[in-house]
Structure formats: structure tokens, C-alpha cells
């Protein structure tokens, strides 16, 4: 409750500072606010949501500016699509996440459909030990045999339920991917991904950075494509 009152005061205090009221006017303004909130209790919730969204947007913009190279140009992160893309999506994803398994193919479909779009994959092991194991195998494959990565990635995403050592090995075997021993770099990359996710306020997977917008969770292909078109148009307009 205290947080909500602070937000409300922040909303109205600039007006008071610009044009100070008499005590009687100030009392009347407070009474009007109280009456409005009593009659329309959803207003405060909407104001809080708008404030939180604005704060999150500012946070994302700041991280993009500070961490652009790590987000978009880290050679340790798998990349698909245009080399000099107008729009590069960055997706935080997990091979054990059921929503990621549904959403990831949509991202790849977008990249294939739009030649000015690229995709960077930031594996984020949120769901246990096998999330870490599968991510490290995939990242090591990207590091050592990048041409084999996407087949393995798609196979790992296709499995229903959680992975274990047997399912990870089976994915390698069925895609003809050379077996690898997880590298130290793969763990370093996961740590970097976790730090980026924390800075961006990512709380779950999938979470996808599209232009200056952070898209939490999985949406329909139509919604995803609409956002991509919007961001491409924004890029074209400078």
C-alpha cells in the first residue's frame, strides 16, 4: 500500500510543484483524488502498471546501450539469419521449457521469412541440471562445429518434457552431430547469459528482445510477426 501511495504522489506532485496551491485548494485536490479512487478503484492499478512498464522500458533501453556488443555480437552465442541485419532478435530460452519449445520454431520461421532479420540465442538454464547439461552440449557444438548446431538445437527443442543424459545423447545421435565434451567456455557463456537476463529483468523463458521491446513469454505467430514488422519499420525510419 505504501508503494502505491508513493506512486500516486509522484503522479501528482509535479503539478503541485509547478503551481503551488493554497491550503484550501490542496485539500480539495486531495479530496478529489480520494473520491476518484473510491469511485474508480481500477485507476490506481492501471497507473501502477503503466509506471512499471515505463520503468521496465527504461531499464531495457539502458541495458541495450551498455551491453549491445554482448547481446548482439558475442561469437559464443548461436546466431541465425542476416549478417548485417536491420533487426536482430535476442531470445532467452531453455531446452526444458515447454513454452520455448512452442515459441522457438516461430522465431526461426520469422528469420527465414524476413531476410533483414537475425536471431541470437541466449540459452538460460532455469529448469534444473539437465537445462545446464543440454545448454552446455549445444553451446560447445556451436563453438566447435557451428554448422551442426541448428539441427541439434531443433532436436533438443522438439522433445516433450524434460531432458536427461540419455535424451541429450539421443539428440546428438539422431542428428548426426559429433559428440562433444562440454567446454569451459560453454559455462562462461551461461554465466554471461544469466547476468544479461538479470540486468534486463527477465524472470522466465522464453523472453525475447525485439528491437527496443522485451517480449515476455510465448505469443502467437501473428503477434510476433506484427511486432517484428513494427520494429523493422522503426529501423527503416531511423
PDB file of C-alpha atoms in Angstrom:
ATOM      1  CA  UNK A   1       0.000   0.000   0.000  1.00  0.00           C
ATOM      2  CA  UNK A   2       2.836   2.412   0.857  1.00  0.00           C
ATOM      3  CA  UNK A   3       4.373   1.823  -2.580  1.00  0.00           C
ATOM      4  CA  UNK A   4       1.073   2.645  -4.271  1.00  0.00           C
ATOM      5  CA  UNK A   5       0.716   5.859  -2.287  1.00  0.00           C
ATOM      6  CA  UNK A   6       4.244   6.905  -3.240  1.00  0.00           C
ATOM      7  CA  UNK A   7       3.466   6.282  -6.915  1.00  0.00           C
ATOM      8  CA  UNK A   8       0.285   8.351  -6.669  1.00  0.00           C
ATOM      9  CA  UNK A   9       2.176  11.204  -5.029  1.00  0.00           C
ATOM     10  CA  UNK A  10       4.807  11.065  -7.769  1.00  0.00           C
ATOM     11  CA  UNK A  11       1.993  11.321 -10.310  1.00  0.00           C
ATOM     12  CA  UNK A  12       0.503  14.486  -8.830  1.00  0.00           C
ATOM     13  CA  UNK A  13       3.494  16.232  -7.213  1.00  0.00           C
ATOM     14  CA  UNK A  14       4.859  17.786 -10.451  1.00  0.00           C
ATOM     15  CA  UNK A  15       1.610  19.743 -10.856  1.00  0.00           C
ATOM     16  CA  UNK A  16       1.820  20.970  -7.291  1.00  0.00           C
ATOM     17  CA  UNK A  17       5.457  22.000  -7.712  1.00  0.00           C
ATOM     18  CA  UNK A  18       4.702  23.932 -10.927  1.00  0.00           C
ATOM     19  CA  UNK A  19       1.708  25.807  -9.498  1.00  0.00           C
ATOM     20  CA  UNK A  20       1.543  25.715  -5.650  1.00  0.00           C
ATOM     21  CA  UNK A  21      -1.980  25.588  -4.251  1.00  0.00           C
ATOM     22  CA  UNK A  22      -3.381  27.338  -1.253  1.00  0.00           C
ATOM     23  CA  UNK A  23      -4.060  25.015   1.705  1.00  0.00           C
ATOM     24  CA  UNK A  24      -7.751  25.017   0.802  1.00  0.00           C
ATOM     25  CA  UNK A  25      -7.038  24.144  -2.856  1.00  0.00           C
ATOM     26  CA  UNK A  26      -4.598  21.427  -1.854  1.00  0.00           C
ATOM     27  CA  UNK A  27      -7.163  19.901   0.484  1.00  0.00           C
ATOM     28  CA  UNK A  28      -9.751  19.941  -2.301  1.00  0.00           C
ATOM     29  CA  UNK A  29      -7.319  18.275  -4.753  1.00  0.00           C
ATOM     30  CA  UNK A  30      -6.657  15.505  -2.231  1.00  0.00           C
ATOM     31  CA  UNK A  31     -10.375  15.045  -1.693  1.00  0.00           C
ATOM     32  CA  UNK A  32     -10.944  14.837  -5.459  1.00  0.00           C
ATOM     33  CA  UNK A  33      -8.232  12.194  -5.753  1.00  0.00           C
ATOM     34  CA  UNK A  34      -9.789  10.203  -2.926  1.00  0.00           C
ATOM     35  CA  UNK A  35     -13.254  10.420  -4.447  1.00  0.00           C
ATOM     36  CA  UNK A  36     -11.924   9.398  -7.859  1.00  0.00           C
ATOM     37  CA  UNK A  37     -10.103   6.365  -6.470  1.00  0.00           C
ATOM     38  CA  UNK A  38     -13.133   5.277  -4.438  1.00  0.00           C
ATOM     39  CA  UNK A  39     -15.394   5.571  -7.490  1.00  0.00           C
ATOM     40  CA  UNK A  40     -12.838   4.040  -9.891  1.00  0.00           C
ATOM     41  CA  UNK A  41     -10.601   1.620  -7.954  1.00  0.00           C
ATOM     42  CA  UNK A  42      -9.031   0.287 -11.172  1.00  0.00           C
ATOM     43  CA  UNK A  43      -7.357   3.638 -11.882  1.00  0.00           C
ATOM     44  CA  UNK A  44      -4.568   3.118  -9.374  1.00  0.00           C
ATOM     45  CA  UNK A  45      -3.841  -0.406 -10.612  1.00  0.00           C
ATOM     46  CA  UNK A  46      -3.671   0.908 -14.168  1.00  0.00           C
ATOM     47  CA  UNK A  47      -1.357   3.725 -13.089  1.00  0.00           C
ATOM     48  CA  UNK A  48       0.934   1.260 -11.320  1.00  0.00           C
ATOM     49  CA  UNK A  49       1.030  -0.968 -14.404  1.00  0.00           C
ATOM     50  CA  UNK A  50       1.879   1.991 -16.629  1.00  0.00           C
ATOM     51  CA  UNK A  51       4.595   3.132 -14.245  1.00  0.00           C
ATOM     52  CA  UNK A  52       6.106  -0.350 -14.054  1.00  0.00           C
ATOM     53  CA  UNK A  53       6.046  -0.710 -17.847  1.00  0.00           C
ATOM     54  CA  UNK A  54       7.731   2.658 -18.277  1.00  0.00           C
ATOM     55  CA  UNK A  55      10.392   1.752 -15.723  1.00  0.00           C
ATOM     56  CA  UNK A  56      10.983  -1.632 -17.389  1.00  0.00           C
ATOM     57  CA  UNK A  57      11.260   0.030 -20.797  1.00  0.00           C
ATOM     58  CA  UNK A  58      13.863   2.459 -19.484  1.00  0.00           C
ATOM     59  CA  UNK A  59      15.782  -0.431 -17.934  1.00  0.00           C
ATOM     60  CA  UNK A  60      15.792  -2.393 -21.206  1.00  0.00           C
ATOM     61  CA  UNK A  61      16.953   0.628 -23.218  1.00  0.00           C
ATOM     62  CA  UNK A  62      19.778   1.253 -20.794  1.00  0.00           C
ATOM     63  CA  UNK A  63      20.969  -2.358 -20.890  1.00  0.00           C
ATOM     64  CA  UNK A  64      20.826  -2.410 -24.704  1.00  0.00           C
ATOM     65  CA  UNK A  65      23.028   0.670 -24.806  1.00  0.00           C
ATOM     66  CA  UNK A  66      25.510  -0.666 -22.249  1.00  0.00           C
ATOM     67  CA  UNK A  67      25.612  -4.311 -23.346  1.00  0.00           C
ATOM     68  CA  UNK A  68      24.987  -4.084 -27.110  1.00  0.00           C
ATOM     69  CA  UNK A  69      28.138  -5.983 -28.066  1.00  0.00           C
ATOM     70  CA  UNK A  70      27.459  -8.839 -25.646  1.00  0.00           C
ATOM     71  CA  UNK A  71      23.807  -9.016 -26.648  1.00  0.00           C
ATOM     72  CA  UNK A  72      24.218  -8.914 -30.415  1.00  0.00           C
ATOM     73  CA  UNK A  73      27.820  -9.735 -31.320  1.00  0.00           C
ATOM     74  CA  UNK A  74      29.043 -12.355 -28.865  1.00  0.00           C
ATOM     75  CA  UNK A  75      30.595 -15.109 -31.035  1.00  0.00           C
ATOM     76  CA  UNK A  76      29.824 -17.646 -28.294  1.00  0.00           C
ATOM     77  CA  UNK A  77      26.078 -17.135 -28.802  1.00  0.00           C
ATOM     78  CA  UNK A  78      24.429 -19.044 -31.678  1.00  0.00           C
ATOM     79  CA  UNK A  79      23.203 -16.788 -34.472  1.00  0.00           C
ATOM     80  CA  UNK A  80      20.884 -17.333 -37.415  1.00  0.00           C
ATOM     81  CA  UNK A  81      19.986 -15.023 -40.299  1.00  0.00           C
ATOM     82  CA  UNK A  82      21.364 -11.886 -41.868  1.00  0.00           C
ATOM     83  CA  UNK A  83      24.916 -10.894 -41.012  1.00  0.00           C
ATOM     84  CA  UNK A  84      24.130  -7.175 -41.284  1.00  0.00           C
ATOM     85  CA  UNK A  85      20.536  -7.377 -40.109  1.00  0.00           C
ATOM     86  CA  UNK A  86      18.244  -4.381 -39.752  1.00  0.00           C
ATOM     87  CA  UNK A  87      16.664  -6.155 -36.786  1.00  0.00           C
ATOM     88  CA  UNK A  88      18.331  -8.698 -34.528  1.00  0.00           C
ATOM     89  CA  UNK A  89      16.132 -10.581 -32.085  1.00  0.00           C
ATOM     90  CA  UNK A  90      17.708 -11.959 -28.917  1.00  0.00           C
ATOM     91  CA  UNK A  91      15.867 -14.839 -27.313  1.00  0.00           C
ATOM     92  CA  UNK A  92      16.476 -16.204 -23.819  1.00  0.00           C
ATOM     93  CA  UNK A  93      15.412 -19.825 -23.940  1.00  0.00           C
ATOM     94  CA  UNK A  94      15.676 -23.198 -22.183  1.00  0.00           C
ATOM     95  CA  UNK A  95      15.576 -26.706 -23.666  1.00  0.00           C
ATOM     96  CA  UNK A  96      13.368 -27.840 -20.769  1.00  0.00           C
ATOM     97  CA  UNK A  97      10.835 -25.021 -21.127  1.00  0.00           C
ATOM     98  CA  UNK A  98       7.537 -26.150 -22.743  1.00  0.00           C
ATOM     99  CA  UNK A  99       6.716 -22.617 -23.925  1.00  0.00           C
ATOM    100  CA  UNK A 100      10.156 -22.265 -25.503  1.00  0.00           C
ATOM    101  CA  UNK A 101       9.581 -25.498 -27.414  1.00  0.00           C
ATOM    102  CA  UNK A 102       6.460 -23.975 -28.932  1.00  0.00           C
ATOM    103  CA  UNK A 103       7.829 -20.475 -29.495  1.00  0.00           C
ATOM    104  CA  UNK A 104      11.314 -21.208 -30.809  1.00  0.00           C
ATOM    105  CA  UNK A 105      10.171 -22.556 -34.221  1.00  0.00           C
ATOM    106  CA  UNK A 106       8.207 -19.325 -34.731  1.00  0.00           C
ATOM    107  CA  UNK A 107      11.377 -17.277 -34.290  1.00  0.00           C
ATOM    108  CA  UNK A 108      13.201 -19.392 -36.856  1.00  0.00           C
ATOM    109  CA  UNK A 109      10.243 -19.053 -39.225  1.00  0.00           C
ATOM    110  CA  UNK A 110      10.434 -15.254 -38.917  1.00  0.00           C
ATOM    111  CA  UNK A 111      14.151 -15.281 -39.746  1.00  0.00           C
ATOM    112  CA  UNK A 112      13.553 -17.390 -42.846  1.00  0.00           C
ATOM    113  CA  UNK A 113      10.677 -15.181 -43.993  1.00  0.00           C
ATOM    114  CA  UNK A 114      12.383 -11.818 -43.416  1.00  0.00           C
ATOM    115  CA  UNK A 115      15.899 -11.564 -44.906  1.00  0.00           C
ATOM    116  CA  UNK A 116      16.697  -8.423 -42.875  1.00  0.00           C
ATOM    117  CA  UNK A 117      16.132 -10.193 -39.551  1.00  0.00           C
ATOM    118  CA  UNK A 118      18.597 -12.203 -37.466  1.00  0.00           C
ATOM    119  CA  UNK A 119      18.223 -14.267 -34.302  1.00  0.00           C
ATOM    120  CA  UNK A 120      20.680 -14.633 -31.416  1.00  0.00           C
ATOM    121  CA  UNK A 121      20.081 -17.470 -28.961  1.00  0.00           C
ATOM    122  CA  UNK A 122      20.918 -16.948 -25.289  1.00  0.00           C
ATOM    123  CA  UNK A 123      20.439 -20.261 -23.520  1.00  0.00           C
ATOM    124  CA  UNK A 124      19.177 -19.700 -19.996  1.00  0.00           C
ATOM    125  CA  UNK A 125      19.132 -22.822 -17.799  1.00  0.00           C
ATOM    126  CA  UNK A 126      16.239 -22.012 -15.499  1.00  0.00           C
ATOM    127  CA  UNK A 127      14.856 -25.534 -15.145  1.00  0.00           C
ATOM    128  CA  UNK A 128      17.365 -27.708 -13.400  1.00  0.00           C
ATOM    129  CA  UNK A 129      20.533 -29.659 -14.011  1.00  0.00           C
ATOM    130  CA  UNK A 130      19.548 -31.042 -17.407  1.00  0.00           C
ATOM    131  CA  UNK A 131      18.866 -27.495 -18.600  1.00  0.00           C
ATOM    132  CA  UNK A 132      22.507 -26.774 -17.850  1.00  0.00           C
ATOM    133  CA  UNK A 133      23.722 -30.046 -19.409  1.00  0.00           C
ATOM    134  CA  UNK A 134      21.773 -29.644 -22.655  1.00  0.00           C
ATOM    135  CA  UNK A 135      22.732 -25.976 -22.949  1.00  0.00           C
ATOM    136  CA  UNK A 136      26.430 -26.743 -22.487  1.00  0.00           C
ATOM    137  CA  UNK A 137      26.356 -29.500 -25.121  1.00  0.00           C
ATOM    138  CA  UNK A 138      24.589 -27.178 -27.562  1.00  0.00           C
ATOM    139  CA  UNK A 139      26.941 -24.253 -26.914  1.00  0.00           C
ATOM    140  CA  UNK A 140      30.021 -26.464 -27.237  1.00  0.00           C
ATOM    141  CA  UNK A 141      28.658 -27.772 -30.536  1.00  0.00           C
ATOM    142  CA  UNK A 142      28.234 -24.181 -31.717  1.00  0.00           C
ATOM    143  CA  UNK A 143      31.799 -23.430 -30.639  1.00  0.00           C
ATOM    144  CA  UNK A 144      33.394 -26.479 -32.251  1.00  0.00           C
ATOM    145  CA  UNK A 145      31.032 -27.454 -35.085  1.00  0.00           C
ATOM    146  CA  UNK A 146      28.741 -24.468 -35.757  1.00  0.00           C
ATOM    147  CA  UNK A 147      27.321 -25.977 -38.948  1.00  0.00           C
ATOM    148  CA  UNK A 148      25.813 -28.768 -36.823  1.00  0.00           C
ATOM    149  CA  UNK A 149      24.293 -26.577 -34.135  1.00  0.00           C
ATOM    150  CA  UNK A 150      20.858 -25.808 -35.573  1.00  0.00           C
ATOM    151  CA  UNK A 151      19.953 -29.431 -36.246  1.00  0.00           C
ATOM    152  CA  UNK A 152      20.821 -30.275 -32.648  1.00  0.00           C
ATOM    153  CA  UNK A 153      19.046 -27.200 -31.318  1.00  0.00           C
ATOM    154  CA  UNK A 154      15.840 -28.105 -33.133  1.00  0.00           C
ATOM    155  CA  UNK A 155      16.017 -31.701 -31.937  1.00  0.00           C
ATOM    156  CA  UNK A 156      16.547 -30.657 -28.318  1.00  0.00           C
ATOM    157  CA  UNK A 157      13.603 -28.278 -28.580  1.00  0.00           C
ATOM    158  CA  UNK A 158      11.388 -30.949 -30.136  1.00  0.00           C
ATOM    159  CA  UNK A 159      11.469 -33.297 -27.144  1.00  0.00           C
ATOM    160  CA  UNK A 160       8.397 -33.232 -24.927  1.00  0.00           C
ATOM    161  CA  UNK A 161       9.164 -32.924 -21.260  1.00  0.00           C
ATOM    162  CA  UNK A 162      12.486 -32.579 -19.520  1.00  0.00           C
ATOM    163  CA  UNK A 163      15.787 -33.823 -20.885  1.00  0.00           C
ATOM    164  CA  UNK A 164      18.147 -36.273 -19.241  1.00  0.00           C
ATOM    165  CA  UNK A 165      21.591 -37.533 -20.258  1.00  0.00           C
ATOM    166  CA  UNK A 166      20.039 -40.223 -22.451  1.00  0.00           C
ATOM    167  CA  UNK A 167      17.786 -37.823 -24.370  1.00  0.00           C
ATOM    168  CA  UNK A 168      20.650 -35.381 -24.941  1.00  0.00           C
ATOM    169  CA  UNK A 169      22.842 -38.184 -26.279  1.00  0.00           C
ATOM    170  CA  UNK A 170      19.971 -39.432 -28.446  1.00  0.00           C
ATOM    171  CA  UNK A 171      19.513 -35.958 -29.914  1.00  0.00           C
ATOM    172  CA  UNK A 172      23.172 -35.882 -30.890  1.00  0.00           C
ATOM    173  CA  UNK A 173      22.996 -39.352 -32.408  1.00  0.00           C
ATOM    174  CA  UNK A 174      19.772 -38.815 -34.361  1.00  0.00           C
ATOM    175  CA  UNK A 175      21.012 -35.562 -35.890  1.00  0.00           C
ATOM    176  CA  UNK A 176      24.440 -36.955 -36.720  1.00  0.00           C
ATOM    177  CA  UNK A 177      26.110 -34.364 -34.527  1.00  0.00           C
ATOM    178  CA  UNK A 178      29.592 -35.119 -33.340  1.00  0.00           C
ATOM    179  CA  UNK A 179      29.659 -35.930 -29.627  1.00  0.00           C
ATOM    180  CA  UNK A 180      31.400 -33.238 -27.610  1.00  0.00           C
ATOM    181  CA  UNK A 181      32.625 -32.756 -24.068  1.00  0.00           C
ATOM    182  CA  UNK A 182      31.166 -29.577 -22.552  1.00  0.00           C
ATOM    183  CA  UNK A 183      33.763 -26.828 -22.714  1.00  0.00           C
ATOM    184  CA  UNK A 184      34.662 -24.310 -20.035  1.00  0.00           C
ATOM    185  CA  UNK A 185      33.567 -21.587 -22.450  1.00  0.00           C
ATOM    186  CA  UNK A 186      30.059 -23.016 -22.507  1.00  0.00           C
ATOM    187  CA  UNK A 187      29.741 -22.490 -18.756  1.00  0.00           C
ATOM    188  CA  UNK A 188      31.184 -18.995 -19.056  1.00  0.00           C
ATOM    189  CA  UNK A 189      28.589 -18.210 -21.736  1.00  0.00           C
ATOM    190  CA  UNK A 190      25.770 -19.425 -19.483  1.00  0.00           C
ATOM    191  CA  UNK A 191      27.011 -17.171 -16.688  1.00  0.00           C
ATOM    192  CA  UNK A 192      27.051 -14.212 -19.081  1.00  0.00           C
ATOM    193  CA  UNK A 193      23.521 -15.061 -20.221  1.00  0.00           C
ATOM    194  CA  UNK A 194      22.319 -15.173 -16.633  1.00  0.00           C
ATOM    195  CA  UNK A 195      23.864 -11.772 -15.930  1.00  0.00           C
ATOM    196  CA  UNK A 196      22.255 -10.259 -19.034  1.00  0.00           C
ATOM    197  CA  UNK A 197      18.885 -11.752 -18.118  1.00  0.00           C
ATOM    198  CA  UNK A 198      19.107 -10.291 -14.616  1.00  0.00           C
ATOM    199  CA  UNK A 199      20.013  -6.852 -15.952  1.00  0.00           C
ATOM    200  CA  UNK A 200      17.091  -6.962 -18.394  1.00  0.00           C
ATOM    201  CA  UNK A 201      14.651  -8.080 -15.722  1.00  0.00           C
ATOM    202  CA  UNK A 202      13.975 -11.459 -17.334  1.00  0.00           C
ATOM    203  CA  UNK A 203      12.002 -13.630 -14.918  1.00  0.00           C
ATOM    204  CA  UNK A 204      11.292 -16.652 -17.091  1.00  0.00           C
ATOM    205  CA  UNK A 205      11.662 -18.208 -20.502  1.00  0.00           C
ATOM    206  CA  UNK A 206      11.099 -17.537 -23.269  1.00  0.00           C
ATOM    207  CA  UNK A 207      11.928 -13.850 -23.172  1.00  0.00           C
ATOM    208  CA  UNK A 208      12.759 -12.202 -26.472  1.00  0.00           C
ATOM    209  CA  UNK A 209      14.307  -8.821 -27.134  1.00  0.00           C
ATOM    210  CA  UNK A 210      12.900  -7.439 -30.395  1.00  0.00           C
ATOM    211  CA  UNK A 211      14.268  -4.014 -31.183  1.00  0.00           C
ATOM    212  CA  UNK A 212      13.652  -1.938 -28.073  1.00  0.00           C
ATOM    213  CA  UNK A 213      10.832  -4.188 -26.843  1.00  0.00           C
ATOM    214  CA  UNK A 214      11.182  -7.090 -24.416  1.00  0.00           C
ATOM    215  CA  UNK A 215       8.558  -9.737 -25.177  1.00  0.00           C
ATOM    216  CA  UNK A 216       7.944 -11.957 -22.136  1.00  0.00           C
ATOM    217  CA  UNK A 217       6.607 -15.444 -22.716  1.00  0.00           C
ATOM    218  CA  UNK A 218       5.267 -17.097 -25.836  1.00  0.00           C
ATOM    219  CA  UNK A 219       2.748 -15.346 -28.087  1.00  0.00           C
ATOM    220  CA  UNK A 220       1.018 -16.339 -31.302  1.00  0.00           C
ATOM    221  CA  UNK A 221       2.891 -16.190 -34.588  1.00  0.00           C
ATOM    222  CA  UNK A 222       0.615 -13.362 -35.715  1.00  0.00           C
ATOM    223  CA  UNK A 223       1.509 -11.273 -32.665  1.00  0.00           C
ATOM    224  CA  UNK A 224       5.206 -12.000 -33.106  1.00  0.00           C
ATOM    225  CA  UNK A 225       5.154 -11.088 -36.789  1.00  0.00           C
ATOM    226  CA  UNK A 226       3.267  -7.881 -36.054  1.00  0.00           C
ATOM    227  CA  UNK A 227       5.907  -6.780 -33.554  1.00  0.00           C
ATOM    228  CA  UNK A 228       8.720  -7.684 -35.963  1.00  0.00           C
ATOM    229  CA  UNK A 229       7.099  -5.631 -38.747  1.00  0.00           C
ATOM    230  CA  UNK A 230       6.702  -2.709 -36.369  1.00  0.00           C
ATOM    231  CA  UNK A 231      10.346  -2.835 -35.340  1.00  0.00           C
ATOM    232  CA  UNK A 232      11.536  -3.206 -38.946  1.00  0.00           C
ATOM    233  CA  UNK A 233       9.535  -0.125 -39.917  1.00  0.00           C
ATOM    234  CA  UNK A 234      11.045   1.731 -36.974  1.00  0.00           C
ATOM    235  CA  UNK A 235      14.532   0.699 -38.119  1.00  0.00           C
ATOM    236  CA  UNK A 236      13.786   1.887 -41.682  1.00  0.00           C
ATOM    237  CA  UNK A 237      12.672   5.258 -40.349  1.00  0.00           C
ATOM    238  CA  UNK A 238      15.900   5.684 -38.468  1.00  0.00           C
TER     239      UNK A 238
END
